[in-house]
Amino acid sequence: MGEFTLWDILRNLLLALRWTVVLSLIAFFGGGLVGGALLALRLRAGRLVEAIVAGYVQLFQGTPLLMQLFLAYFGLALLGIEVSAWTAATVALTLYTSAFLTEIWRGCVAAIPKGQWEASGSLALSFGEQLRHVILPQAVKIAIAPTVGFLVQVIKGTALASVLGFVEVTKAGSMIANVTFRPFTVFACVALLYFVLCFPVSLYAKKLERKTHGRRA
Amino acid sequence: MSFDFWAVLVDWPLLAKGVAWTLGLTAVATVVGMVVGVACAWARASGPTWLRWLVGSYVELIRNTPFIVQLFFIFFGLPASGVMLSPEAASLIAMVLNLGAYATEIIRAGIEATPKGQIEAAVSLALSRAQVFLRVVLPPAMKKVWPAMVSQIIIVMLGSAVCGQISVEELSYAANLIQSRNFRAFEAFIVATLVYLALAVGARRLFNWAGPRFFFGK
């Protein structure tokens, strides 16, 4: 094998960065769907369901993402589902994301004054109509900034999928570092790529936050 | 599908050692990280411009890159530039850098919420700048941001599971070791996950109890 130039390292990392982006998007949208469903369930159903969803959230917030990935990996295998790193990573990251998004969105819905529910209820709107026409339009406005902010956590979370052998940027970095014997350069590049991916999202979330909450003195 | 949790639990000394490492690393990282956070928050609020920039870059760099990459950079990358570190030292540095960066932002938010009149009143009593900061500004700021701080400490503790990947013998490492011996992977990780959950709940209680007693007065 010939000499690796800095460009070779970067090019290979950039190729792997695709999978970080794809995995992040799957986790984010999958998590959004599951999280939305859980939120609807929690708003609609009684105390028991509410407690179960709260427990679900606690479970994912109170344990390391790494353990969740391992559990998905070995748990799915027990269920007889063929486990690639892909399956395990997408399942674990989707569930993890859904737990956090449910909690974030629950807070946003809770921030809508109770009178809005009562007023729309008094107009004989069904639960679905109340949500769609009255509550969600207001809640979504509050929810956008923290949701975008959480995307950064999801992107960083995908780095752990490397432990299962999923070849995204971090795993690719480890492999390239082993071949080139230049771990300093390689991991600095990996960190830089994550930064380039995450920092604009962070800035955007901060900007949105200022928009929703007004400039703080 | 049958479960055999006993096969995992007989290795309890390994798990206990893992818990000890996890808690030990977290404890040291918490103390040092909070000191770093306070110092950086002070620098960002009232230091010279160049220092503000430096601290700002540190905070954003840490907050926008994954912990595992920071850990790998410190453990695998730095030796190439002549700095040799044990896995434990590398983990500790990564955890301190992490907590320090987040703590900076959290404490800064608390400091910014301090009314100006309070600082002016303190200055008029002829307190020095350091005294004003440590006695007047910091305690109420800490009180305001303590819940966020506790959450962050717990996030760092749970994040330390990654340190097992560079063979620090913490809890996740113990779970991995046990499953490689008895092939009871699912059970081993369930046990470890539940222990982490218990540690997180316990740590939250402890900090909520300790905060008002030791950090900002009731």
Coordinates of C-alpha atoms in Angstrom, one line a residue:
Chain A
M1 CA 0.0 0.0 0.0
G2 CA 1.3 3.4 -1.0
E3 CA 1.7 6.5 1.1
F4 CA -1.5 8.1 2.5
T5 CA -1.7 11.8 1.9
L6 CA -3.9 14.0 4.1
W7 CA -6.3 14.2 1.1
D8 CA -6.6 10.4 1.0
I9 CA -7.5 10.3 4.6
L10 CA -10.0 13.1 4.3
R11 CA -11.5 11.7 1.1
N12 CA -12.1 8.3 2.8
L13 CA -13.6 9.9 5.9
L14 CA -15.9 12.0 3.7
L15 CA -17.1 8.9 2.0
A16 CA -17.9 7.4 5.4
L17 CA -19.5 10.6 6.5
R18 CA -22.4 9.8 4.2
W19 CA -23.4 6.9 6.5
T20 CA -23.2 9.2 9.6
V21 CA -25.6 11.5 7.8
V22 CA -27.9 8.7 6.7
L23 CA -28.0 7.1 10.1
S24 CA -28.7 10.4 11.7
L25 CA -31.6 11.2 9.4
I26 CA -33.1 7.7 9.8
A27 CA -32.8 8.0 13.6
F28 CA -34.2 11.5 13.6
F29 CA -37.2 10.9 11.4
G30 CA -37.9 7.4 12.8
G31 CA -37.6 8.7 16.3
G32 CA -39.8 11.6 15.4
L33 CA -42.6 9.3 14.2
V34 CA -42.4 7.0 17.2
G35 CA -42.0 9.9 19.5
G36 CA -45.1 11.6 18.0
A37 CA -47.1 8.4 18.3
L38 CA -46.1 8.0 21.9
L39 CA -46.9 11.6 22.7
A40 CA -50.4 11.2 21.1
L41 CA -50.9 8.1 23.2
R42 CA -49.8 9.8 26.3
L43 CA -52.1 12.8 25.8
R44 CA -55.1 10.6 24.9
A45 CA -54.9 7.6 27.2
G46 CA -55.3 7.3 31.0
R47 CA -52.8 7.4 33.8
L48 CA -51.5 3.8 33.2
V49 CA -50.4 4.5 29.7
E50 CA -49.0 7.9 30.8
A51 CA -46.9 6.1 33.5
I52 CA -45.7 3.5 31.0
V53 CA -44.6 6.2 28.5
A54 CA -42.9 8.1 31.3
G55 CA -41.1 4.9 32.3
Y56 CA -40.0 4.4 28.7
V57 CA -38.5 7.9 28.7
Q58 CA -36.8 7.3 32.0
L59 CA -35.3 4.1 30.8
F60 CA -33.7 5.6 27.7
Q61 CA -32.6 8.8 29.5
G62 CA -31.2 6.9 32.5
T63 CA -29.0 4.4 30.7
P64 CA -26.0 4.7 28.4
L65 CA -26.8 4.8 24.7
L66 CA -23.9 2.3 24.3
M67 CA -25.8 -0.3 26.4
Q68 CA -29.0 0.4 24.4
L69 CA -27.0 -0.4 21.2
F70 CA -25.7 -3.7 22.7
L71 CA -29.1 -4.7 24.0
A72 CA -30.6 -4.0 20.5
Y73 CA -27.8 -6.0 18.9
F74 CA -28.2 -9.1 21.1
G75 CA -31.9 -8.7 21.8
L76 CA -32.9 -8.7 18.2
A77 CA -30.8 -11.8 17.7
L78 CA -32.7 -13.6 20.4
L79 CA -35.9 -12.7 18.7
G80 CA -34.7 -14.5 15.6
I81 CA -34.2 -11.3 13.6
E82 CA -31.1 -11.3 11.5
V83 CA -28.9 -8.7 13.1
S84 CA -26.6 -6.5 11.0
A85 CA -25.0 -3.5 12.6
W86 CA -27.4 -1.6 10.4
T87 CA -30.5 -3.1 12.0
A88 CA -29.3 -2.8 15.5
A89 CA -28.0 0.7 15.1
T90 CA -31.2 2.0 13.5
V91 CA -33.5 0.3 16.0
A92 CA -31.5 1.5 19.0
L93 CA -31.0 5.1 17.8
T94 CA -34.7 5.4 16.7
L95 CA -35.9 4.3 20.1
Y96 CA -33.4 6.5 21.9
T97 CA -34.4 9.5 19.8
S98 CA -38.1 8.8 20.2
A99 CA -37.8 8.8 24.0
F100 CA -36.1 12.2 24.1
L101 CA -38.4 13.8 21.5
T102 CA -41.5 12.6 23.3
E103 CA -40.3 14.3 26.4
I104 CA -39.3 17.5 24.6
W105 CA -42.6 17.7 22.8
R106 CA -44.6 16.8 25.9
G107 CA -43.1 19.9 27.5
C108 CA -44.1 22.0 24.5
V109 CA -47.7 20.8 24.5
A110 CA -47.9 21.3 28.3
A111 CA -46.8 24.9 27.8
I112 CA -50.0 25.6 25.9
P113 CA -52.5 27.1 28.3
K114 CA -55.3 24.8 29.5
G115 CA -57.9 27.3 28.3
Q116 CA -57.0 26.5 24.7
W117 CA -58.0 22.9 25.2
E118 CA -61.2 23.8 27.0
A119 CA -62.1 26.5 24.5
S120 CA -61.6 24.1 21.5
G121 CA -63.4 21.3 23.4
S122 CA -66.4 23.6 24.0
L123 CA -66.6 24.1 20.2
A124 CA -67.3 20.4 19.9
L125 CA -64.0 19.6 18.2
S126 CA -62.8 16.0 18.5
F127 CA -59.5 15.2 20.2
G128 CA -57.8 15.0 16.8
E129 CA -59.3 18.3 15.6
Q130 CA -58.3 20.0 18.8
L131 CA -54.7 18.8 18.3
R132 CA -54.5 19.6 14.6
H133 CA -56.2 23.0 14.5
V134 CA -55.6 24.5 18.0
I135 CA -52.8 22.9 20.1
L136 CA -50.2 21.7 17.6
P137 CA -49.9 24.9 15.6
Q138 CA -48.9 26.7 18.8
A139 CA -46.9 23.9 20.3
V140 CA -44.8 23.3 17.1
K141 CA -43.6 26.9 17.3
I142 CA -42.1 26.3 20.7
A143 CA -40.9 22.9 19.8
I144 CA -38.7 23.7 16.8
A145 CA -35.7 25.2 18.6
P146 CA -35.2 22.4 21.1
T147 CA -35.9 19.8 18.5
V148 CA -33.2 21.1 16.2
G149 CA -30.9 21.3 19.1
F150 CA -31.5 17.7 19.9
L151 CA -30.4 16.8 16.3
V152 CA -26.9 17.5 17.4
Q153 CA -27.2 14.9 20.1
V154 CA -28.5 12.4 17.5
I155 CA -25.6 13.1 15.2
K156 CA -23.1 12.6 18.0
G157 CA -24.9 9.5 19.1
T158 CA -24.4 7.8 15.8
A159 CA -20.7 7.7 16.6
L160 CA -21.4 4.9 19.1
A161 CA -22.8 2.7 16.3
S162 CA -19.1 2.3 15.3
V163 CA -18.7 0.0 18.3
L164 CA -21.1 -2.5 16.7
G165 CA -19.0 -2.4 13.6
F166 CA -21.2 0.0 11.6
V167 CA -18.8 1.8 9.3
E168 CA -19.5 5.5 9.7
V169 CA -17.0 8.2 10.3
T170 CA -15.7 7.1 13.7
K171 CA -15.3 3.5 12.6
A172 CA -13.7 4.5 9.3
G173 CA -11.4 6.8 11.3
S174 CA -10.3 3.9 13.6
M175 CA -9.7 1.7 10.5
I176 CA -7.7 4.4 8.7
A177 CA -5.7 5.2 11.8
N178 CA -4.7 1.5 12.1
V179 CA -3.6 1.4 8.4
T180 CA -1.8 4.8 8.3
F181 CA -0.3 4.9 11.8
R182 CA -1.3 8.5 11.9
P183 CA -4.0 8.5 14.6
F184 CA -3.4 12.1 15.6
T185 CA -4.2 13.4 12.2
V186 CA -7.0 11.0 11.5
F187 CA -8.9 11.5 14.7
A188 CA -8.4 15.3 14.5
C189 CA -10.0 15.1 11.0
V190 CA -12.9 12.9 12.3
A191 CA -13.5 15.4 15.1
L192 CA -13.4 18.3 12.6
L193 CA -15.9 16.6 10.3
Y194 CA -18.4 16.1 13.2
F195 CA -17.8 19.8 14.1
V196 CA -18.5 20.9 10.6
L197 CA -21.7 18.8 10.7
C198 CA -22.9 19.8 14.2
F199 CA -21.8 23.4 14.7
P200 CA -24.1 25.0 12.0
V201 CA -27.0 23.0 13.5
S202 CA -26.1 24.3 17.0
L203 CA -26.0 27.9 15.7
Y204 CA -29.3 27.5 13.9
A205 CA -30.9 26.1 17.1
K206 CA -29.6 29.0 19.1
K207 CA -30.9 31.4 16.5
L208 CA -34.3 29.8 16.6
E209 CA -34.3 29.9 20.4
R210 CA -33.7 33.6 20.3
K211 CA -36.6 34.0 17.9
T212 CA -39.0 32.1 20.1
H213 CA -38.0 33.5 23.4
G214 CA -36.9 36.9 22.4
R215 CA -33.5 38.4 23.1
R216 CA -32.5 38.0 26.7
A217 CA -31.2 41.1 28.4
Chain B
M1 CA -35.6 -18.1 24.3
S2 CA -34.6 -18.6 27.9
F3 CA -32.8 -16.3 30.3
D4 CA -30.2 -17.2 32.8
F5 CA -29.5 -14.1 34.8
W6 CA -27.7 -16.2 37.5
A7 CA -24.9 -17.0 35.1
V8 CA -24.2 -13.2 35.0
L9 CA -24.8 -12.5 38.6
V10 CA -22.3 -15.0 39.9
D11 CA -19.7 -12.7 38.4
W12 CA -20.8 -10.0 40.9
P13 CA -17.2 -9.1 42.0
L14 CA -16.5 -8.0 38.4
L15 CA -19.7 -6.0 38.3
A16 CA -18.9 -4.4 41.7
K17 CA -15.4 -3.5 40.5
G18 CA -17.0 -2.0 37.4
V19 CA -19.4 0.1 39.5
A20 CA -16.5 1.3 41.6
W21 CA -14.6 2.4 38.5
T22 CA -17.6 4.1 37.0
L23 CA -18.4 6.0 40.2
G24 CA -14.8 6.8 40.9
L25 CA -14.2 8.3 37.5
T26 CA -17.5 10.2 37.7
A27 CA -16.7 11.6 41.2
V28 CA -13.3 12.9 40.2
A29 CA -14.6 14.2 36.8
T30 CA -17.4 16.0 38.6
V31 CA -15.2 17.8 41.1
V32 CA -12.5 18.8 38.6
G33 CA -15.0 19.4 35.8
M34 CA -17.0 21.8 37.9
V35 CA -13.9 23.7 38.9
V36 CA -13.0 24.0 35.2
G37 CA -16.6 25.1 34.5
V38 CA -16.6 27.8 37.1
A39 CA -13.2 29.1 36.0
C40 CA -14.2 29.1 32.3
A41 CA -17.6 30.7 33.1
W42 CA -15.8 33.4 35.0
A43 CA -13.3 33.9 32.1
R44 CA -16.2 34.0 29.6
A45 CA -18.2 36.5 31.6
S46 CA -15.4 38.9 32.7
G47 CA -12.1 37.8 31.2
P48 CA -10.1 39.6 28.5
T49 CA -11.3 39.2 24.9
W50 CA -8.7 36.7 23.8
L51 CA -9.5 34.4 26.8
R52 CA -13.2 34.6 26.0
W53 CA -12.5 33.5 22.5
L54 CA -10.3 30.6 23.7
V55 CA -12.9 29.4 26.2
G56 CA -15.7 29.8 23.6
S57 CA -13.8 27.7 21.1
Y58 CA -13.1 25.0 23.7
V59 CA -16.8 24.9 24.7
E60 CA -18.1 24.7 21.1
L61 CA -15.5 22.2 20.0
I62 CA -16.4 19.8 22.8
R63 CA -20.1 20.3 22.5
N64 CA -20.2 19.6 18.8
T65 CA -18.1 16.5 18.7
P66 CA -18.9 13.0 20.0
F67 CA -17.4 11.9 23.3
I68 CA -16.0 8.7 21.8
V69 CA -14.1 10.7 19.2
Q70 CA -12.6 12.9 21.9
L71 CA -11.7 9.8 23.8
F72 CA -10.0 8.2 20.8
F73 CA -8.2 11.4 20.0
I74 CA -6.8 11.6 23.5
F75 CA -6.0 7.9 23.9
F76 CA -4.8 7.0 20.3
G77 CA -4.0 10.3 18.8
L78 CA -2.0 12.2 21.5
P79 CA 0.7 9.4 21.9
A80 CA 1.7 10.1 18.3
S81 CA 2.7 13.6 19.5
G82 CA 4.6 12.2 22.4
V83 CA 2.1 12.2 25.2
M84 CA 1.6 8.7 26.6
L85 CA -1.5 8.2 28.7
S86 CA -3.0 5.2 30.5
P87 CA -6.6 4.3 29.5
E88 CA -7.8 5.6 32.9
A89 CA -6.0 8.9 32.6
A90 CA -7.3 9.4 29.0
S91 CA -10.8 8.6 30.2
L92 CA -10.6 11.0 33.1
I93 CA -9.3 13.8 30.9
A94 CA -12.0 13.3 28.3
M95 CA -14.7 13.3 31.0
V96 CA -13.3 16.4 32.7
L97 CA -13.1 18.2 29.4
N98 CA -16.6 17.2 28.6
L99 CA -18.2 18.1 31.9
G100 CA -16.1 21.3 32.0
A101 CA -17.5 22.5 28.6
Y102 CA -21.1 21.9 29.5
A103 CA -20.7 23.2 33.0
T104 CA -19.3 26.4 31.6
E105 CA -22.4 27.0 29.6
I106 CA -24.7 26.1 32.4
I107 CA -23.0 28.2 35.0
R108 CA -22.7 31.1 32.6
A109 CA -26.4 31.1 32.2
G110 CA -26.8 31.3 35.9
I111 CA -24.3 34.1 36.2
E112 CA -26.0 36.2 33.5
A113 CA -29.2 36.0 35.5
T114 CA -27.6 37.8 38.5
P115 CA -29.1 41.2 39.0
K116 CA -26.6 44.0 38.4
G117 CA -27.6 45.8 41.5
Q118 CA -26.5 42.9 43.6
I119 CA -22.9 43.2 42.1
E120 CA -22.9 46.9 42.6
A121 CA -24.0 46.5 46.2
A122 CA -21.2 44.0 46.8
V123 CA -18.6 46.3 45.2
S124 CA -19.8 49.2 47.3
L125 CA -18.9 47.1 50.4
A126 CA -15.3 47.2 49.2
L127 CA -15.2 43.4 48.4
S128 CA -12.5 42.4 45.9
R129 CA -13.5 41.1 42.4
A130 CA -12.7 37.6 43.4
Q131 CA -14.8 37.9 46.6
V132 CA -17.7 39.4 44.7
F133 CA -17.6 36.5 42.3
L134 CA -17.2 33.7 44.8
R135 CA -19.4 35.0 47.6
V136 CA -22.1 37.1 45.8
V137 CA -22.5 36.0 42.2
L138 CA -21.7 32.3 42.3
P139 CA -23.9 30.8 45.0
P140 CA -27.3 32.1 43.7
A141 CA -26.1 31.2 40.2
M142 CA -25.4 27.7 41.2
K143 CA -28.7 27.4 43.0
K144 CA -30.5 28.4 39.8
V145 CA -28.7 26.0 37.5
W146 CA -28.2 23.1 39.9
P147 CA -30.9 20.8 38.3
A148 CA -29.3 21.3 34.8
M149 CA -25.9 20.6 36.4
V150 CA -27.1 17.4 38.0
S151 CA -28.5 16.2 34.7
Q152 CA -25.2 16.9 33.0
I153 CA -23.2 15.1 35.6
I154 CA -25.4 12.0 35.1
I155 CA -25.0 12.3 31.3
V156 CA -21.2 12.3 31.7
M157 CA -21.5 9.3 34.1
L158 CA -23.6 7.3 31.5
G159 CA -21.3 8.5 28.7
S160 CA -18.3 6.9 30.6
A161 CA -19.6 3.5 29.4
V162 CA -17.7 4.3 26.3
C163 CA -14.4 4.2 28.2
G164 CA -14.7 0.4 28.3
Q165 CA -13.8 0.5 24.7
I166 CA -10.2 1.5 25.6
S167 CA -10.3 -1.2 28.3
V168 CA -10.9 0.9 31.4
E169 CA -12.5 -1.7 33.7
E170 CA -15.7 0.2 34.3
L171 CA -19.2 -1.2 34.3
S172 CA -19.7 -1.7 30.6
Y173 CA -16.3 -3.3 30.3
A174 CA -17.3 -5.8 33.1
A175 CA -20.5 -6.6 31.2
N176 CA -18.6 -7.2 28.0
L177 CA -16.1 -9.4 29.8
I178 CA -18.8 -11.5 31.5
Q179 CA -20.6 -12.1 28.2
S180 CA -17.4 -13.1 26.5
R181 CA -17.0 -15.8 29.2
N182 CA -20.4 -17.3 29.4
F183 CA -22.0 -16.2 26.1
R184 CA -25.0 -14.7 27.9
A185 CA -24.7 -11.4 26.1
F186 CA -28.3 -10.2 26.4
E187 CA -28.6 -11.0 30.1
A188 CA -25.2 -9.4 30.8
F189 CA -26.2 -6.2 29.1
I190 CA -29.6 -6.1 30.8
V191 CA -28.0 -6.4 34.2
A192 CA -25.4 -3.7 33.4
T193 CA -28.1 -1.4 32.0
L194 CA -30.3 -1.8 35.1
V195 CA -27.3 -1.1 37.3
Y196 CA -26.6 2.1 35.3
L197 CA -30.3 3.0 35.7
A198 CA -30.0 2.5 39.5
L199 CA -26.8 4.6 39.6
A200 CA -28.4 7.4 37.6
V201 CA -31.4 7.5 39.9
G202 CA -29.2 7.3 43.0
A203 CA -26.8 10.0 41.8
R204 CA -29.7 12.3 41.0
R205 CA -31.0 11.9 44.6
L206 CA -27.6 12.3 46.1
F207 CA -26.8 15.5 44.2
N208 CA -30.2 17.0 44.9
W209 CA -29.6 16.4 48.6
A210 CA -26.0 17.6 48.5
G211 CA -26.4 20.7 46.4
P212 CA -28.2 22.9 48.9
R213 CA -26.0 21.6 51.8
F214 CA -22.6 22.2 50.2
F215 CA -22.8 24.4 47.2
F216 CA -25.2 27.2 47.6
G217 CA -26.8 27.1 51.1
K218 CA -30.5 26.5 51.6

